[in-house]
Short mmCIF file of C-alpha atoms and ligand atoms in Angstrom, two decimals:
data_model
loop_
_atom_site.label_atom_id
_atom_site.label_comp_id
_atom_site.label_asym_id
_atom_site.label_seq_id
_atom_site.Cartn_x
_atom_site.Cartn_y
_atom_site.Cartn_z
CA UNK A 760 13.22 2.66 -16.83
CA UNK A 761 10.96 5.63 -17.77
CA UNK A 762 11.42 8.82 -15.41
CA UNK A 763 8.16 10.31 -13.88
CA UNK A 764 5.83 11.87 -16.36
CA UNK A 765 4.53 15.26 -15.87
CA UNK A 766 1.48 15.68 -13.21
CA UNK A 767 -1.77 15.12 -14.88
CA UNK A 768 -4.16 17.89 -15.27
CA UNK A 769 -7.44 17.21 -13.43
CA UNK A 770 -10.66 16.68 -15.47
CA UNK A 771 -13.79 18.39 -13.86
CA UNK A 772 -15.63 15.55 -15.15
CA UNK A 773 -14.06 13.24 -13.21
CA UNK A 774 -14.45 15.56 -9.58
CA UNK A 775 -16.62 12.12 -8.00
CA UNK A 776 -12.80 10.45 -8.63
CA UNK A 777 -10.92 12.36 -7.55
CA UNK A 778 -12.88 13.00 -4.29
CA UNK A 779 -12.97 9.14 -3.54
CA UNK A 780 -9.00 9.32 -3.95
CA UNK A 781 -8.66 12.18 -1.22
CA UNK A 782 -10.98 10.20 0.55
CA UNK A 783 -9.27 7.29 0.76
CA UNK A 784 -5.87 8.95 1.87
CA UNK A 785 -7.64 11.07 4.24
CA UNK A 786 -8.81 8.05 5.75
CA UNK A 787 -5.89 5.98 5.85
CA UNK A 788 -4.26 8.76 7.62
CA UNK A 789 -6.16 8.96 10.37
CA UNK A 790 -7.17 5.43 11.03
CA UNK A 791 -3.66 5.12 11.56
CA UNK A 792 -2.92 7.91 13.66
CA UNK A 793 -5.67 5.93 15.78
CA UNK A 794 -3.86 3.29 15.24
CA UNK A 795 -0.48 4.70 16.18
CA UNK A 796 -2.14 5.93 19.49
CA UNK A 797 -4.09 2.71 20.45
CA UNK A 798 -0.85 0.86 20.01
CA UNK A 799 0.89 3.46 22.12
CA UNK A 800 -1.47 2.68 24.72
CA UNK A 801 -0.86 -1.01 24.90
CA UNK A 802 -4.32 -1.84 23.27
CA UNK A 803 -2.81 -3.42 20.09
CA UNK A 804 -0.20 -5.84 20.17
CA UNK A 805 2.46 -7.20 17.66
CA UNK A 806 4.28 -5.06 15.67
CA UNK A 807 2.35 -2.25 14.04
CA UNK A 808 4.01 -0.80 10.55
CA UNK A 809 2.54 2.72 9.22
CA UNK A 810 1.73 4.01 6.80
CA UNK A 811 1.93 7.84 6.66
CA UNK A 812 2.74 9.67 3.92
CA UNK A 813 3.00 6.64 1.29
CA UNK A 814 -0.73 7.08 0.87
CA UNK A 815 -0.68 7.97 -2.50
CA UNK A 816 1.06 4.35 -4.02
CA UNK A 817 -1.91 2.08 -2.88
CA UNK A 818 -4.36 4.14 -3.50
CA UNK A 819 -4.04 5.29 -6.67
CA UNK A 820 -2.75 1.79 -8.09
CA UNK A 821 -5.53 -0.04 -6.57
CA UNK A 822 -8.16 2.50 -7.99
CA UNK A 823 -6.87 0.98 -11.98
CA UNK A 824 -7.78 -2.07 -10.68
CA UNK A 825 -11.04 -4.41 -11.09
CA UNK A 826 -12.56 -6.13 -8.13
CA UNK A 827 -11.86 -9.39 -9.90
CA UNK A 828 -7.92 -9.16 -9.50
CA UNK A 829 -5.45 -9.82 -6.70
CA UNK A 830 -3.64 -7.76 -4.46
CA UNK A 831 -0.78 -8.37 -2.23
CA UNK A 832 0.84 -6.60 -0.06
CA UNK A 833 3.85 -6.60 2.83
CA UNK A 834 3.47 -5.71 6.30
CA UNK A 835 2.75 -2.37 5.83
CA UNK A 836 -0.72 -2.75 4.60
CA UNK A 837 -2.98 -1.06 6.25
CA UNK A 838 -3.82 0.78 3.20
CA UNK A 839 -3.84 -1.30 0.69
CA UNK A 840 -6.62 -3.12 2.52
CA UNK A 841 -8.73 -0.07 3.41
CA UNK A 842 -8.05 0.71 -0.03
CA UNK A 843 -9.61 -2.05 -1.50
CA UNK A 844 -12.97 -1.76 0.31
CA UNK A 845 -12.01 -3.83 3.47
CA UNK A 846 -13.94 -2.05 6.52
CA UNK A 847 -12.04 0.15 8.98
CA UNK A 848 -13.75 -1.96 11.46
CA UNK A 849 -12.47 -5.47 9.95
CA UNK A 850 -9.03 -3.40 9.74
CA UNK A 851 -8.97 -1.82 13.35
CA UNK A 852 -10.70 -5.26 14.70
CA UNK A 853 -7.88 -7.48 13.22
CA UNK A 854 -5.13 -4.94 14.85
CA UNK A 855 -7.45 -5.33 18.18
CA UNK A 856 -6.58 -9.10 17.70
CA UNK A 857 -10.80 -9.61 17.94
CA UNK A 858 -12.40 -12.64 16.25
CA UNK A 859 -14.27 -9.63 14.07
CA UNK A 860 -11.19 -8.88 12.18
CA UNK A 861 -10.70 -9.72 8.71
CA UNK A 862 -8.06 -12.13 9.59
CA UNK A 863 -10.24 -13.42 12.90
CA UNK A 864 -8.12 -12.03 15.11
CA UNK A 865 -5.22 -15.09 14.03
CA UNK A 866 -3.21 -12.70 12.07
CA UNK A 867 -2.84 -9.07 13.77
CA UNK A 868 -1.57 -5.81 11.94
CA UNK A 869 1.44 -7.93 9.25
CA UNK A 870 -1.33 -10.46 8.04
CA UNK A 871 -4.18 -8.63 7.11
CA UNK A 872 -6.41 -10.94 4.60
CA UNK A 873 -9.57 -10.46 2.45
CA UNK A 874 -10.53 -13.34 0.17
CA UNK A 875 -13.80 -11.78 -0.56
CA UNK A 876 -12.41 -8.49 -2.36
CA UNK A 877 -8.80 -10.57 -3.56
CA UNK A 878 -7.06 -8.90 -1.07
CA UNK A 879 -4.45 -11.86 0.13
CA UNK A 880 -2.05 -10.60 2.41
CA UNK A 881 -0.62 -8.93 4.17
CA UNK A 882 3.06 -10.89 4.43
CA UNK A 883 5.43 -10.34 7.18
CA UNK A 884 8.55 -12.20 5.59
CA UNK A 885 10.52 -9.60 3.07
CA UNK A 886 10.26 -10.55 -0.37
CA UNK A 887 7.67 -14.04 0.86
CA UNK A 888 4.97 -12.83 -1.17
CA UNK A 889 6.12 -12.29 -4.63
CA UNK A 890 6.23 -15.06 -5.98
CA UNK A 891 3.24 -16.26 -4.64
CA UNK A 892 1.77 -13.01 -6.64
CA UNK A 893 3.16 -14.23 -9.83
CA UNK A 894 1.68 -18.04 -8.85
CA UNK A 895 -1.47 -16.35 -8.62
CA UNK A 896 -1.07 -14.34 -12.15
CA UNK A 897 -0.29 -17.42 -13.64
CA UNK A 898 -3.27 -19.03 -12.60
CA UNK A 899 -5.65 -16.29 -13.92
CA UNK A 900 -3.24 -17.05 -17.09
CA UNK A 901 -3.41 -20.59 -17.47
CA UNK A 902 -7.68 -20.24 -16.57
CA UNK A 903 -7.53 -17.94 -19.68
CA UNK A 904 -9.17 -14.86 -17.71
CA UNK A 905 -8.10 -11.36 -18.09
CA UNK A 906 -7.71 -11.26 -14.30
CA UNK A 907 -4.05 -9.40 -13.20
CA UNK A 908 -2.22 -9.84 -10.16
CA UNK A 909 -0.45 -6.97 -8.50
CA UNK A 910 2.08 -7.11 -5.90
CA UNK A 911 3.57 -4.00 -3.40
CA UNK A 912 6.65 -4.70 -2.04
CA UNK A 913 9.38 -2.35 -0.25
CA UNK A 914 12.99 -1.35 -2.52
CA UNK A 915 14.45 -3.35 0.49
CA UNK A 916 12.57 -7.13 -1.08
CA UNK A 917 14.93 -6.35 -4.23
CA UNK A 918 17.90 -7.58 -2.45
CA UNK A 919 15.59 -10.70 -2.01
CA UNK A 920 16.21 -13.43 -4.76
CA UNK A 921 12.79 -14.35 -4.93
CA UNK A 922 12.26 -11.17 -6.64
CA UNK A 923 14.84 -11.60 -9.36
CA UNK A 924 13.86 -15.35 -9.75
CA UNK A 925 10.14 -13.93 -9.68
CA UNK A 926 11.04 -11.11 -12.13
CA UNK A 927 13.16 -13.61 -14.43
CA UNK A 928 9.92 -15.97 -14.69
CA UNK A 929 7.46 -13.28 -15.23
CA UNK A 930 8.71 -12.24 -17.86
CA UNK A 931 10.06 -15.18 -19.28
CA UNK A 932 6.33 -16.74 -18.86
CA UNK A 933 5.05 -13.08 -19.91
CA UNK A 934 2.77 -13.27 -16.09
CA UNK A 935 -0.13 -10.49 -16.14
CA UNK A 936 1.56 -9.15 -12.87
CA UNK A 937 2.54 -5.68 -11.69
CA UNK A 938 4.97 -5.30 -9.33
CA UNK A 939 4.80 -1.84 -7.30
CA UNK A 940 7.92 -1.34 -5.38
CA UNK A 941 7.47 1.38 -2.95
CA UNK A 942 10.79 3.03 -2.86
CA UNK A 943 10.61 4.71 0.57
CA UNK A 944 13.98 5.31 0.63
CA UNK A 945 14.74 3.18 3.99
CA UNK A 946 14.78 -0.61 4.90
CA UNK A 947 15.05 -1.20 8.75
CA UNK A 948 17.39 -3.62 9.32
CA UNK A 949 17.44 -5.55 12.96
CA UNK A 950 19.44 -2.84 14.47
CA UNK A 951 17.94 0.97 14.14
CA UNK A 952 21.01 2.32 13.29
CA UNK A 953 21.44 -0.62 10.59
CA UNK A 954 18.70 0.99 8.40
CA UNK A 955 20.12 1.59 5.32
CA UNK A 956 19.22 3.69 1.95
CA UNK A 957 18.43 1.65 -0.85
CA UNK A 958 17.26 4.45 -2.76
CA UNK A 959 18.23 3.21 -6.30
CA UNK A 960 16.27 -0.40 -7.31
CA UNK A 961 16.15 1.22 -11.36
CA UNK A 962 19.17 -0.56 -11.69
CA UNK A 963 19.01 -3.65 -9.85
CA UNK A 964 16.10 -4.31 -11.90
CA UNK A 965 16.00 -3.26 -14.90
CA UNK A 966 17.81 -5.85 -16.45
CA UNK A 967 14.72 -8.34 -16.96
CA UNK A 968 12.62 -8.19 -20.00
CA UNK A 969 9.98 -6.41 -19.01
CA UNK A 970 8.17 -2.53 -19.15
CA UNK A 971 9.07 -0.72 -15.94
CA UNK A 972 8.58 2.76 -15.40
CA UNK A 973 9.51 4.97 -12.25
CA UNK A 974 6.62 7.13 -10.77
CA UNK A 975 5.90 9.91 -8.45
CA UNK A 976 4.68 7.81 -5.51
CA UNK A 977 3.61 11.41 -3.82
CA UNK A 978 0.93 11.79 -6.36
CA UNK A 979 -1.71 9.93 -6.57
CA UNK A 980 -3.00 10.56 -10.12
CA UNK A 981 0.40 9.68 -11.73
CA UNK A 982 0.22 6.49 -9.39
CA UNK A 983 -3.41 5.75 -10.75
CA UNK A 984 -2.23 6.62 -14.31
CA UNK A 985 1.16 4.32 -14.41
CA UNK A 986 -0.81 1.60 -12.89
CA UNK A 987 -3.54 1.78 -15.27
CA UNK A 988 -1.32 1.71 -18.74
CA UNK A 989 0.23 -1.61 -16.64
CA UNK A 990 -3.19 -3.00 -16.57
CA UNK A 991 -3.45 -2.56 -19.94
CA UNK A 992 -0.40 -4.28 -20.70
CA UNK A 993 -1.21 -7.34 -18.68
CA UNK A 994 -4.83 -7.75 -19.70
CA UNK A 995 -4.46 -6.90 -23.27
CA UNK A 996 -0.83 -8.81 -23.70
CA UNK A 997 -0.71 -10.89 -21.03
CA UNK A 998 1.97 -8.77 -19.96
CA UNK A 999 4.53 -7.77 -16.53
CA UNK A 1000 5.25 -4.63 -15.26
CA UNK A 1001 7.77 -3.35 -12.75
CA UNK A 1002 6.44 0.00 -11.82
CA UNK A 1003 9.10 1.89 -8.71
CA UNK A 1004 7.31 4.37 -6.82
CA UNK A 1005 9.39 6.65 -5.20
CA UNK A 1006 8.11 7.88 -1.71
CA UNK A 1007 8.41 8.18 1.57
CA UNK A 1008 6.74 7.22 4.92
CA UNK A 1009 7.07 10.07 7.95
CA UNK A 1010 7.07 7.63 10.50
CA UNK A 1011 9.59 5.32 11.88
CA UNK A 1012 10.02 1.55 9.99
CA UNK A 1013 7.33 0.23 12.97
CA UNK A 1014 5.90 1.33 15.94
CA UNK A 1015 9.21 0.46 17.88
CA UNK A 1016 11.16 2.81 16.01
CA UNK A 1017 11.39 6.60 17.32
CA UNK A 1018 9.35 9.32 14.51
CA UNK A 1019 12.94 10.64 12.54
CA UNK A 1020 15.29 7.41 13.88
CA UNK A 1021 18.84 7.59 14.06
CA UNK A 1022 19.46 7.43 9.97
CA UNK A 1023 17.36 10.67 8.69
CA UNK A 1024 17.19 14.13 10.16
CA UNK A 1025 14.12 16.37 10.93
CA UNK A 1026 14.88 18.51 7.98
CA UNK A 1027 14.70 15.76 5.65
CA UNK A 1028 11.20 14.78 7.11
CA UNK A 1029 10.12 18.19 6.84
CA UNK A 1030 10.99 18.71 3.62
CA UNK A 1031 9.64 15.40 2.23
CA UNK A 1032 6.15 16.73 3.84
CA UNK A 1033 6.01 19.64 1.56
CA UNK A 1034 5.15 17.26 -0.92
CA UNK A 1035 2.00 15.33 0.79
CA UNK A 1036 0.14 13.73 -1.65
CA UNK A 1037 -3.30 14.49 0.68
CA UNK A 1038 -2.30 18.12 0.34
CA UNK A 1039 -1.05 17.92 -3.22
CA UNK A 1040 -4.56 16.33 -4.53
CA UNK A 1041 -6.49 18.76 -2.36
CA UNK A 1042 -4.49 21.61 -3.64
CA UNK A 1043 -4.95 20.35 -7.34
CA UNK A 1044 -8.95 19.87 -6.55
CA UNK A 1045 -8.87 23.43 -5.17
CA UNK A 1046 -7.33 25.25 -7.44
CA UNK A 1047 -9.41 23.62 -10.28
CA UNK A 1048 -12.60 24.86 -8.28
CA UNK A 1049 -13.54 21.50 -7.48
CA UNK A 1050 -13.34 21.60 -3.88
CA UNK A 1051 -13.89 24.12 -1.25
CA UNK A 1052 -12.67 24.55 2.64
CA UNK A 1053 -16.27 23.34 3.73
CA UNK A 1054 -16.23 20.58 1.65
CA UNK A 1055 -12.66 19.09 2.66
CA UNK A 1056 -13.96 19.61 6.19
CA UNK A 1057 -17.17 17.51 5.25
CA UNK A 1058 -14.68 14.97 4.33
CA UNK A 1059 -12.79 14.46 7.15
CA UNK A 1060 -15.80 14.59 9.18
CA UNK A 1061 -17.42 11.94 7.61
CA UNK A 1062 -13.78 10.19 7.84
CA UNK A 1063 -13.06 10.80 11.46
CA UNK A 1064 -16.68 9.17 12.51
CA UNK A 1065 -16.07 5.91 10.55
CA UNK A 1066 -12.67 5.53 12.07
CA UNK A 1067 -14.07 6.39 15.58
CA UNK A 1068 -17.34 3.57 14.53
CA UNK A 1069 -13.95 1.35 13.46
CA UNK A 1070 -12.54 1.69 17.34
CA UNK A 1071 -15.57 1.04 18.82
CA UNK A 1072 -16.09 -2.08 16.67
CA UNK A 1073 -12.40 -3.72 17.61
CA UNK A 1074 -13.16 -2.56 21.18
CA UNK A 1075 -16.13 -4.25 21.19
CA UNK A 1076 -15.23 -7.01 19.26
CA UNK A 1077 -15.02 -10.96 20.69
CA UNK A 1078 -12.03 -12.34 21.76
CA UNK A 1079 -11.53 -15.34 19.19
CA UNK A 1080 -12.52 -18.76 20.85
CA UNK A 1081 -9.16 -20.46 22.29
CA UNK A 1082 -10.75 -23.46 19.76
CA UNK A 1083 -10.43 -21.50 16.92
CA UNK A 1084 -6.35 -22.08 17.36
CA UNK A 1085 -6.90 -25.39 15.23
CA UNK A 1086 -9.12 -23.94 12.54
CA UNK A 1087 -8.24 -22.21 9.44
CA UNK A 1088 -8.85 -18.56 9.25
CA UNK A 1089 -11.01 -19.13 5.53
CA UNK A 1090 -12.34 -22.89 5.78
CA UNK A 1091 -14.61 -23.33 8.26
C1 TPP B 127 13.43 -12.23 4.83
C2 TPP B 127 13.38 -11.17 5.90
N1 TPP B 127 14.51 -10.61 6.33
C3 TPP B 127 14.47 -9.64 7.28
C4 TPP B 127 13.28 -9.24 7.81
C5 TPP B 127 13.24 -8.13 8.85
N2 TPP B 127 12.71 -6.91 8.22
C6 TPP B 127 11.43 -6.55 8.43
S1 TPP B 127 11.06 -5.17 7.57
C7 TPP B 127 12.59 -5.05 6.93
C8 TPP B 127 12.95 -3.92 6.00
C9 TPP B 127 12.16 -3.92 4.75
O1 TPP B 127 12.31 -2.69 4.08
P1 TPP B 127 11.51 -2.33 2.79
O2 TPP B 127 11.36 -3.56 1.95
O3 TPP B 127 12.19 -1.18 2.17
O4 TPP B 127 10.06 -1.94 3.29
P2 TPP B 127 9.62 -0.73 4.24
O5 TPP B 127 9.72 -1.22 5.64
O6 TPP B 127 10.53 0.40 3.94
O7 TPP B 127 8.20 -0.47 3.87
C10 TPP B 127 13.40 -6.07 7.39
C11 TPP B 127 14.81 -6.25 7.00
C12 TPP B 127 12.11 -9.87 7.35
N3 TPP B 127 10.89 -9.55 7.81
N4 TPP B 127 12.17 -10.82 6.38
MG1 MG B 128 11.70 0.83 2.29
#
């Protein structure tokens, strides 16, 4: 596996890009502090899993991708929903439970779905959904399309032997698939205490025939960059990638677990926030005098109304119909 390559140097040309990035992860963020502080009010129920600080993985991978491929995702996937163009209202309305949620209110924060932009899931069972990715990238195979399939899992789904059966056949089949493990460093186990590191998949994996490479999941270029020479691979050859992002989430495993939990300390947390990938874009932008304080503020602004708009839409939002408990959430 390849190590990190050195952070990309930012290309005024490309200032639109890079702005959509930071706005993106600037949104994430704070629909799910919202998020975080609706559930802590009782107004969302189920577990909630966030986000913070991982910002950087989905957003920059999803950005190499066409609106013609497939995205899945694990519990945790806020993100890579908003990421792909679902509405913070269809987000926040699912997590409401309301019938205007992407999901219809059937599947809650864990099962967040979006046929229209190939966004399928949104999969609460470790591990469940990659093969299902690598069904999907064999379809877009076999249908001779240059469509790709990319799947973002947690370093804890390696201990899962779907993935090494899924891994084996990708590459054995040579699936256009990318896997993204997002190496957070923890995997909650049933018991808080139980969490334990896994912070080393390099070597659990790299033993199947395929290009992996190891990125800096704290930057969002480098995540965009290693995702889009993956692309590449899989449209032009047909080609798998395992691509290991190494980050790191600042809040607990779910809502149910306490900010720093029993297995890290404070001082780890703060020191994994010096390297914010919101921060470390706007810095980058900044410094290459292609963003300002006024602007940034403009930004979140803009941000903080549509997540606001996004409350008020799962407040708002129907109940689904107690009929709608025998119907499926995409055929009518
Ligand atoms: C097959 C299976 N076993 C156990 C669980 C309970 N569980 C939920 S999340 C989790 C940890 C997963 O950790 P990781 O894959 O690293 O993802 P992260 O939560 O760090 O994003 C576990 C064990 C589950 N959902 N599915
Ligand atoms: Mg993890």
């Amino acid at each position: 596996m390849t190590q990190p390559a050195a952070a990309p140097s930012l290309d005024p040309a490309r200032a639109e890009f890079y702005l959509e990035l930071l706005r993106q992860m600037v949104l994430i963020r704070h629909f799910e502090e919202k998020s975080g502080e609706a559930y802590a009010q009782g107004r969302i129920g189920g577990f909630c899993h966030l986000y913070i600080g991982q910002e950087a993985v989905a957003v920059g991978a999803i950005a190499a991708l066409r609106a013609d491929d497939y995205v899945f995702a694990s519990y945790r996937e806020h993100a890579h929903a908003l990421a792909r163009g679902t509405s913070a209202g269809a987000v926040m309305a699912e997590l409401f439970g309301r019938a205007n949620g992407c999901s219809k209110g059937k599947g809650g924060s864990m099962h967040l779905f979006d046929v229209e932009r190939g966004f399928l899931g949104g999969h609460a069972i470790v591990g469940s959904h990659i093969p299902i990715a690598a069904g999907a990238a064999f379809a877009m195979k076999y249908r001779e399309t240059d469509r790709i399939a990319v799947c973002f899992f947690g370093e804890a789904a390696v201990n899962i032997g779907a993935f090494h059966e899924t891994l084996n056949m990708a590459a054995l089949w040579q699936l256009p698939v990318i896997f993204i493990c997002e190496n957070n460093r923890y995997g909650m186990g049933t018991a808080l205490e139980r969490a334990a590191a896994v912070w080393d998949v390099s070597h659990r994996a790299c033993s199947y025939d395929m290009a992996s490479e190891m990125v800096d999941g704290m930057d969002v270029l480098a995540m965009y960059e290693a995702t889009q020479r993956a692309t590449e691979r899989a449209r032009r050859d047909g080609a798998p990638t395992l691509l290991e992002a190494r980050t790191y989430r600042y809040m607990g495993h779910s809502m149910a677990d306490p900010i720093h939990g029993h297995y890290r300390t404070k001082e780890e947390l703060e020191e994994q926030k010096q390297h914010d990938p919101i921060e470390t874009l706007r810095r980058q932008m900044t410094q290459g005098g292609l963003l300002d304080d006024e602007a940034f503020a403009a930004l979140v602004a803009e941000v903080d109304r549509e997540v606001l708009d996004a409350l008020a839409i799962a407040e708002n939002g129907p109940e689904p119909d107690p009929a709608a408990l025998f119907t499926d959430v995409y055929v009518p």
